[in-house]
């Protein structure tokens, strides 16, 4: 009775080994089934046929063998059982003795009488083409002429005679044309002149170059620092003058 071991994990995933007799599984060269994995010992376990299954026995390995989630010393494996050697998941397939099936030549088997089904031919229905009425174009009718009549007097007006001015005729000053009434729905557009004061610290300062603005800032700071220093110097001078006058008065 032979068996096949399938590897379900590790680097050798998908590989299989055929067993015909008792053999040793391990990582070493002397093992019949070599399993290249660090968790497998050199001579890890022995597997041999027993009854209608295969028995696996631990050979004092470092990580042992596991069947059904439990570590065992030995176990009898059946077909499609899964077990673990170290960290490798394995599955066993056992091929039992199957009695041969007597082969019968095909010539001795009578062919069944199967009547071929008769498929009726489909009937094709061609619809009658629709009747198309063709108009009589032998004597086309001429279109009627339509005359348009315009109401009102569309004649060109006669030009007015040019006025004749004499020295005695009064002078006529044309009246100014009245301005059209303002529509409150339409706003009146007014032009607002921008307030340009010419001061460097106004809105035009933002249009100056970067270094010009910083120079102006530093100049302003220096001015205020000098002003404060001058005021403090004057105040200290006044205090010293008053203190000197007081000392002389006491003397």
PDB file of C-alpha atoms in Angstrom, residues 19-221:
ATOM      1  CA  UNK A  19       5.996   6.346  -0.024  1.00  0.00           C
ATOM      2  CA  UNK A  20       6.084   2.612  -0.751  1.00  0.00           C
ATOM      3  CA  UNK A  21       7.768   1.430   2.470  1.00  0.00           C
ATOM      4  CA  UNK A  22       8.851   2.657   5.872  1.00  0.00           C
ATOM      5  CA  UNK A  23      11.024   5.752   5.632  1.00  0.00           C
ATOM      6  CA  UNK A  24      12.392   8.614   7.719  1.00  0.00           C
ATOM      7  CA  UNK A  25      11.378  12.254   7.334  1.00  0.00           C
ATOM      8  CA  UNK A  26      13.863  14.978   8.178  1.00  0.00           C
ATOM      9  CA  UNK A  27      16.199  17.710   7.035  1.00  0.00           C
ATOM     10  CA  UNK A  28      19.368  15.594   6.791  1.00  0.00           C
ATOM     11  CA  UNK A  29      20.802  13.804   3.790  1.00  0.00           C
ATOM     12  CA  UNK A  30      20.002  10.361   5.259  1.00  0.00           C
ATOM     13  CA  UNK A  31      16.251  11.096   5.377  1.00  0.00           C
ATOM     14  CA  UNK A  32      14.082   9.418   2.759  1.00  0.00           C
ATOM     15  CA  UNK A  33      11.709  12.384   2.723  1.00  0.00           C
ATOM     16  CA  UNK A  34      13.825  15.550   2.892  1.00  0.00           C
ATOM     17  CA  UNK A  35      11.994  18.552   4.311  1.00  0.00           C
ATOM     18  CA  UNK A  36      14.154  21.688   3.978  1.00  0.00           C
ATOM     19  CA  UNK A  37      12.922  23.794   6.879  1.00  0.00           C
ATOM     20  CA  UNK A  38      14.779  25.106   9.965  1.00  0.00           C
ATOM     21  CA  UNK A  39      12.061  23.761  12.275  1.00  0.00           C
ATOM     22  CA  UNK A  40      12.620  20.165  11.082  1.00  0.00           C
ATOM     23  CA  UNK A  41      15.360  18.053  12.686  1.00  0.00           C
ATOM     24  CA  UNK A  42      17.853  16.068  10.630  1.00  0.00           C
ATOM     25  CA  UNK A  43      16.047  12.793  11.491  1.00  0.00           C
ATOM     26  CA  UNK A  44      12.684  14.060  12.651  1.00  0.00           C
ATOM     27  CA  UNK A  45      10.104  11.244  12.384  1.00  0.00           C
ATOM     28  CA  UNK A  46       9.589   7.763  10.976  1.00  0.00           C
ATOM     29  CA  UNK A  47       6.535   6.858   8.895  1.00  0.00           C
ATOM     30  CA  UNK A  48       5.583   3.250   8.057  1.00  0.00           C
ATOM     31  CA  UNK A  49       2.487   1.386   6.828  1.00  0.00           C
ATOM     32  CA  UNK A  50       0.270  -0.222   9.474  1.00  0.00           C
ATOM     33  CA  UNK A  51      -3.060  -1.899   8.718  1.00  0.00           C
ATOM     34  CA  UNK A  52      -5.139   0.371   6.520  1.00  0.00           C
ATOM     35  CA  UNK A  53      -3.109   3.471   7.435  1.00  0.00           C
ATOM     36  CA  UNK A  54       0.395   4.787   8.039  1.00  0.00           C
ATOM     37  CA  UNK A  55       1.920   5.300  11.482  1.00  0.00           C
ATOM     38  CA  UNK A  56       4.150   8.295  12.149  1.00  0.00           C
ATOM     39  CA  UNK A  57       6.545   8.187  15.138  1.00  0.00           C
ATOM     40  CA  UNK A  58       8.664  10.999  16.603  1.00  0.00           C
ATOM     41  CA  UNK A  59      12.427  10.323  16.686  1.00  0.00           C
ATOM     42  CA  UNK A  60      13.158  12.613  19.660  1.00  0.00           C
ATOM     43  CA  UNK A  61      13.054  15.722  17.443  1.00  0.00           C
ATOM     44  CA  UNK A  62      13.388  19.281  18.693  1.00  0.00           C
ATOM     45  CA  UNK A  63       9.895  20.474  17.678  1.00  0.00           C
ATOM     46  CA  UNK A  64       8.017  17.162  17.639  1.00  0.00           C
ATOM     47  CA  UNK A  65       5.017  16.085  15.540  1.00  0.00           C
ATOM     48  CA  UNK A  66       1.464  17.405  15.848  1.00  0.00           C
ATOM     49  CA  UNK A  67      -1.803  15.658  14.916  1.00  0.00           C
ATOM     50  CA  UNK A  68      -5.170  17.346  15.359  1.00  0.00           C
ATOM     51  CA  UNK A  69      -3.562  20.356  17.067  1.00  0.00           C
ATOM     52  CA  UNK A  70      -1.895  18.216  19.801  1.00  0.00           C
ATOM     53  CA  UNK A  71       1.718  17.108  20.110  1.00  0.00           C
ATOM     54  CA  UNK A  72       1.985  13.326  20.060  1.00  0.00           C
ATOM     55  CA  UNK A  73       4.750  10.770  20.192  1.00  0.00           C
ATOM     56  CA  UNK A  74       3.109   8.473  17.636  1.00  0.00           C
ATOM     57  CA  UNK A  75      -0.174   8.447  15.685  1.00  0.00           C
ATOM     58  CA  UNK A  76      -1.929   6.333  13.060  1.00  0.00           C
ATOM     59  CA  UNK A  77      -2.765   8.431  10.000  1.00  0.00           C
ATOM     60  CA  UNK A  78      -5.756   7.791   7.758  1.00  0.00           C
ATOM     61  CA  UNK A  79      -6.467   9.012   4.235  1.00  0.00           C
ATOM     62  CA  UNK A  80      -6.638  12.843   3.949  1.00  0.00           C
ATOM     63  CA  UNK A  81      -5.322  13.337   7.519  1.00  0.00           C
ATOM     64  CA  UNK A  82      -3.238  16.473   8.104  1.00  0.00           C
ATOM     65  CA  UNK A  83      -0.326  16.599  10.533  1.00  0.00           C
ATOM     66  CA  UNK A  84       2.574  18.901  11.309  1.00  0.00           C
ATOM     67  CA  UNK A  85       6.281  18.096  11.382  1.00  0.00           C
ATOM     68  CA  UNK A  86       7.965  20.986  13.153  1.00  0.00           C
ATOM     69  CA  UNK A  87       6.340  24.028  11.496  1.00  0.00           C
ATOM     70  CA  UNK A  88       5.484  22.306   8.164  1.00  0.00           C
ATOM     71  CA  UNK A  89       1.863  21.376   7.460  1.00  0.00           C
ATOM     72  CA  UNK A  90       1.567  17.989   5.674  1.00  0.00           C
ATOM     73  CA  UNK A  91      -1.295  15.898   4.273  1.00  0.00           C
ATOM     74  CA  UNK A  92      -1.300  12.174   3.519  1.00  0.00           C
ATOM     75  CA  UNK A  93      -3.155  10.394   0.719  1.00  0.00           C
ATOM     76  CA  UNK A  94      -3.345   6.610   1.020  1.00  0.00           C
ATOM     77  CA  UNK A  95      -3.907   4.483  -2.092  1.00  0.00           C
ATOM     78  CA  UNK A  96      -5.706   1.267  -1.080  1.00  0.00           C
ATOM     79  CA  UNK A  97      -5.888  -1.942  -3.055  1.00  0.00           C
ATOM     80  CA  UNK A  98      -8.647  -1.400  -5.633  1.00  0.00           C
ATOM     81  CA  UNK A  99      -9.900  -4.574  -7.407  1.00  0.00           C
ATOM     82  CA  UNK A 100      -9.389  -4.418 -11.153  1.00  0.00           C
ATOM     83  CA  UNK A 101     -12.447  -3.878 -13.310  1.00  0.00           C
ATOM     84  CA  UNK A 102     -13.032  -6.434 -16.138  1.00  0.00           C
ATOM     85  CA  UNK A 103     -12.713  -4.658 -19.421  1.00  0.00           C
ATOM     86  CA  UNK A 104     -15.376  -5.414 -22.054  1.00  0.00           C
ATOM     87  CA  UNK A 105     -14.553  -4.771 -25.717  1.00  0.00           C
ATOM     88  CA  UNK A 106     -16.689  -2.155 -27.324  1.00  0.00           C
ATOM     89  CA  UNK A 107     -17.505  -4.432 -30.229  1.00  0.00           C
ATOM     90  CA  UNK A 108     -19.389  -6.792 -27.907  1.00  0.00           C
ATOM     91  CA  UNK A 109     -21.685  -4.061 -26.632  1.00  0.00           C
ATOM     92  CA  UNK A 110     -24.682  -3.660 -28.957  1.00  0.00           C
ATOM     93  CA  UNK A 111     -25.319  -0.151 -30.033  1.00  0.00           C
ATOM     94  CA  UNK A 112     -28.716   1.134 -28.863  1.00  0.00           C
ATOM     95  CA  UNK A 113     -31.336   1.864 -31.439  1.00  0.00           C
ATOM     96  CA  UNK A 114     -31.699   5.581 -31.253  1.00  0.00           C
ATOM     97  CA  UNK A 115     -33.938   7.132 -33.824  1.00  0.00           C
ATOM     98  CA  UNK A 116     -32.656  10.362 -35.159  1.00  0.00           C
ATOM     99  CA  UNK A 117     -35.062  13.146 -34.280  1.00  0.00           C
ATOM    100  CA  UNK A 118     -36.686  14.788 -37.204  1.00  0.00           C
ATOM    101  CA  UNK A 119     -36.464  18.502 -36.990  1.00  0.00           C
ATOM    102  CA  UNK A 120     -39.160  20.229 -39.012  1.00  0.00           C
ATOM    103  CA  UNK A 121     -37.928  22.808 -41.399  1.00  0.00           C
ATOM    104  CA  UNK A 122     -38.854  26.321 -40.252  1.00  0.00           C
ATOM    105  CA  UNK A 123     -41.391  28.097 -42.369  1.00  0.00           C
ATOM    106  CA  UNK A 124     -40.292  31.468 -43.611  1.00  0.00           C
ATOM    107  CA  UNK A 125     -43.048  34.012 -43.836  1.00  0.00           C
ATOM    108  CA  UNK A 126     -42.283  36.911 -46.126  1.00  0.00           C
ATOM    109  CA  UNK A 127     -44.574  39.874 -45.382  1.00  0.00           C
ATOM    110  CA  UNK A 128     -46.177  41.596 -48.301  1.00  0.00           C
ATOM    111  CA  UNK A 129     -44.480  44.874 -49.139  1.00  0.00           C
ATOM    112  CA  UNK A 130     -46.594  47.940 -48.237  1.00  0.00           C
ATOM    113  CA  UNK A 131     -48.330  49.739 -51.045  1.00  0.00           C
ATOM    114  CA  UNK A 132     -46.682  53.030 -51.930  1.00  0.00           C
ATOM    115  CA  UNK A 133     -48.789  55.715 -53.541  1.00  0.00           C
ATOM    116  CA  UNK A 134     -46.940  57.611 -56.244  1.00  0.00           C
ATOM    117  CA  UNK A 135     -48.322  61.128 -56.857  1.00  0.00           C
ATOM    118  CA  UNK A 136     -49.158  62.178 -60.374  1.00  0.00           C
ATOM    119  CA  UNK A 137     -46.483  64.652 -61.475  1.00  0.00           C
ATOM    120  CA  UNK A 138     -47.463  64.756 -65.133  1.00  0.00           C
ATOM    121  CA  UNK A 139     -49.193  68.132 -64.844  1.00  0.00           C
ATOM    122  CA  UNK A 140     -47.829  70.092 -61.884  1.00  0.00           C
ATOM    123  CA  UNK A 141     -49.883  73.029 -60.771  1.00  0.00           C
ATOM    124  CA  UNK A 142     -48.261  76.424 -60.922  1.00  0.00           C
ATOM    125  CA  UNK A 143     -48.180  78.298 -57.623  1.00  0.00           C
ATOM    126  CA  UNK A 144     -50.543  81.177 -57.269  1.00  0.00           C
ATOM    127  CA  UNK A 145     -49.070  84.648 -57.205  1.00  0.00           C
ATOM    128  CA  UNK A 146     -49.746  86.523 -53.976  1.00  0.00           C
ATOM    129  CA  UNK A 147     -49.904  90.262 -54.035  1.00  0.00           C
ATOM    130  CA  UNK A 148     -49.022  92.163 -50.862  1.00  0.00           C
ATOM    131  CA  UNK A 149     -50.790  95.413 -50.160  1.00  0.00           C
ATOM    132  CA  UNK A 150     -49.128  97.853 -47.765  1.00  0.00           C
ATOM    133  CA  UNK A 151     -51.391 100.058 -45.670  1.00  0.00           C
ATOM    134  CA  UNK A 152     -50.595 103.730 -45.192  1.00  0.00           C
ATOM    135  CA  UNK A 153     -48.810 106.308 -47.302  1.00  0.00           C
ATOM    136  CA  UNK A 154     -45.375 104.940 -48.293  1.00  0.00           C
ATOM    137  CA  UNK A 155     -44.558 107.702 -50.753  1.00  0.00           C
ATOM    138  CA  UNK A 156     -41.397 109.696 -50.175  1.00  0.00           C
ATOM    139  CA  UNK A 157     -42.094 113.032 -48.380  1.00  0.00           C
ATOM    140  CA  UNK A 158     -41.242 116.220 -50.206  1.00  0.00           C
ATOM    141  CA  UNK A 159     -38.198 118.046 -48.813  1.00  0.00           C
ATOM    142  CA  UNK A 160     -38.987 121.151 -46.744  1.00  0.00           C
ATOM    143  CA  UNK A 161     -37.814 124.456 -48.264  1.00  0.00           C
ATOM    144  CA  UNK A 162     -34.655 125.895 -46.776  1.00  0.00           C
ATOM    145  CA  UNK A 163     -35.280 128.972 -44.579  1.00  0.00           C
ATOM    146  CA  UNK A 164     -34.243 132.325 -45.993  1.00  0.00           C
ATOM    147  CA  UNK A 165     -32.661 134.721 -43.488  1.00  0.00           C
ATOM    148  CA  UNK A 166     -32.752 138.472 -43.998  1.00  0.00           C
ATOM    149  CA  UNK A 167     -31.092 141.173 -41.932  1.00  0.00           C
ATOM    150  CA  UNK A 168     -34.470 142.104 -40.474  1.00  0.00           C
ATOM    151  CA  UNK A 169     -35.491 138.524 -39.501  1.00  0.00           C
ATOM    152  CA  UNK A 170     -35.278 137.769 -35.762  1.00  0.00           C
ATOM    153  CA  UNK A 171     -32.537 135.477 -34.528  1.00  0.00           C
ATOM    154  CA  UNK A 172     -33.877 132.168 -33.297  1.00  0.00           C
ATOM    155  CA  UNK A 173     -31.817 130.335 -30.704  1.00  0.00           C
ATOM    156  CA  UNK A 174     -32.568 126.613 -30.660  1.00  0.00           C
ATOM    157  CA  UNK A 175     -33.748 125.322 -27.331  1.00  0.00           C
ATOM    158  CA  UNK A 176     -31.430 122.857 -25.643  1.00  0.00           C
ATOM    159  CA  UNK A 177     -32.463 119.291 -25.956  1.00  0.00           C
ATOM    160  CA  UNK A 178     -34.029 118.052 -22.794  1.00  0.00           C
ATOM    161  CA  UNK A 179     -32.020 115.401 -21.068  1.00  0.00           C
ATOM    162  CA  UNK A 180     -33.736 112.039 -20.885  1.00  0.00           C
ATOM    163  CA  UNK A 181     -35.307 111.148 -17.618  1.00  0.00           C
ATOM    164  CA  UNK A 182     -33.176 109.028 -15.339  1.00  0.00           C
ATOM    165  CA  UNK A 183     -34.300 105.463 -14.875  1.00  0.00           C
ATOM    166  CA  UNK A 184     -33.991 104.572 -11.168  1.00  0.00           C
ATOM    167  CA  UNK A 185     -33.503 100.925 -12.110  1.00  0.00           C
ATOM    168  CA  UNK A 186     -30.167 101.779 -13.780  1.00  0.00           C
ATOM    169  CA  UNK A 187     -27.490 103.071 -11.382  1.00  0.00           C
ATOM    170  CA  UNK A 188     -25.579 106.209 -12.279  1.00  0.00           C
ATOM    171  CA  UNK A 189     -21.917 105.521 -12.881  1.00  0.00           C
ATOM    172  CA  UNK A 190     -19.704 107.964 -11.021  1.00  0.00           C
ATOM    173  CA  UNK A 191     -15.966 108.206 -11.164  1.00  0.00           C
ATOM    174  CA  UNK A 192     -14.285 108.426  -7.792  1.00  0.00           C
ATOM    175  CA  UNK A 193     -10.774 109.823  -7.994  1.00  0.00           C
ATOM    176  CA  UNK A 194      -8.317 107.879  -5.813  1.00  0.00           C
ATOM    177  CA  UNK A 195      -6.935 109.652  -2.780  1.00  0.00           C
ATOM    178  CA  UNK A 196      -3.300 110.116  -3.638  1.00  0.00           C
ATOM    179  CA  UNK A 197      -1.626 112.028  -0.871  1.00  0.00           C
ATOM    180  CA  UNK A 198       1.969 111.572  -1.966  1.00  0.00           C
ATOM    181  CA  UNK A 199       3.014 110.401   1.544  1.00  0.00           C
ATOM    182  CA  UNK A 200       5.525 107.569   1.484  1.00  0.00           C
ATOM    183  CA  UNK A 201       3.749 105.920   4.432  1.00  0.00           C
ATOM    184  CA  UNK A 202       0.371 105.880   2.612  1.00  0.00           C
ATOM    185  CA  UNK A 203      -0.950 103.155   0.317  1.00  0.00           C
ATOM    186  CA  UNK A 204       1.858 103.829  -2.216  1.00  0.00           C
ATOM    187  CA  UNK A 205       4.409 102.388   0.238  1.00  0.00           C
ATOM    188  CA  UNK A 206       3.248  98.864  -0.562  1.00  0.00           C
ATOM    189  CA  UNK A 207       4.216  99.468  -4.212  1.00  0.00           C
ATOM    190  CA  UNK A 208       7.829 100.372  -3.314  1.00  0.00           C
ATOM    191  CA  UNK A 209      10.606  97.756  -3.644  1.00  0.00           C
ATOM    192  CA  UNK A 210      11.388  95.530  -0.697  1.00  0.00           C
ATOM    193  CA  UNK A 211      14.723  97.149   0.243  1.00  0.00           C
ATOM    194  CA  UNK A 212      13.220 100.679   0.008  1.00  0.00           C
ATOM    195  CA  UNK A 213      10.472  99.760   2.460  1.00  0.00           C
ATOM    196  CA  UNK A 214      12.969  98.240   4.916  1.00  0.00           C
ATOM    197  CA  UNK A 215      15.244 101.294   4.597  1.00  0.00           C
ATOM    198  CA  UNK A 216      12.310 103.548   5.426  1.00  0.00           C
ATOM    199  CA  UNK A 217      11.355 101.351   8.396  1.00  0.00           C
ATOM    200  CA  UNK A 218      14.917 101.428   9.773  1.00  0.00           C
ATOM    201  CA  UNK A 219      15.146 105.186   9.235  1.00  0.00           C
ATOM    202  CA  UNK A 220      11.895 105.712  11.155  1.00  0.00           C
ATOM    203  CA  UNK A 221      13.103 103.462  13.994  1.00  0.00           C
TER     204      UNK A 221
END
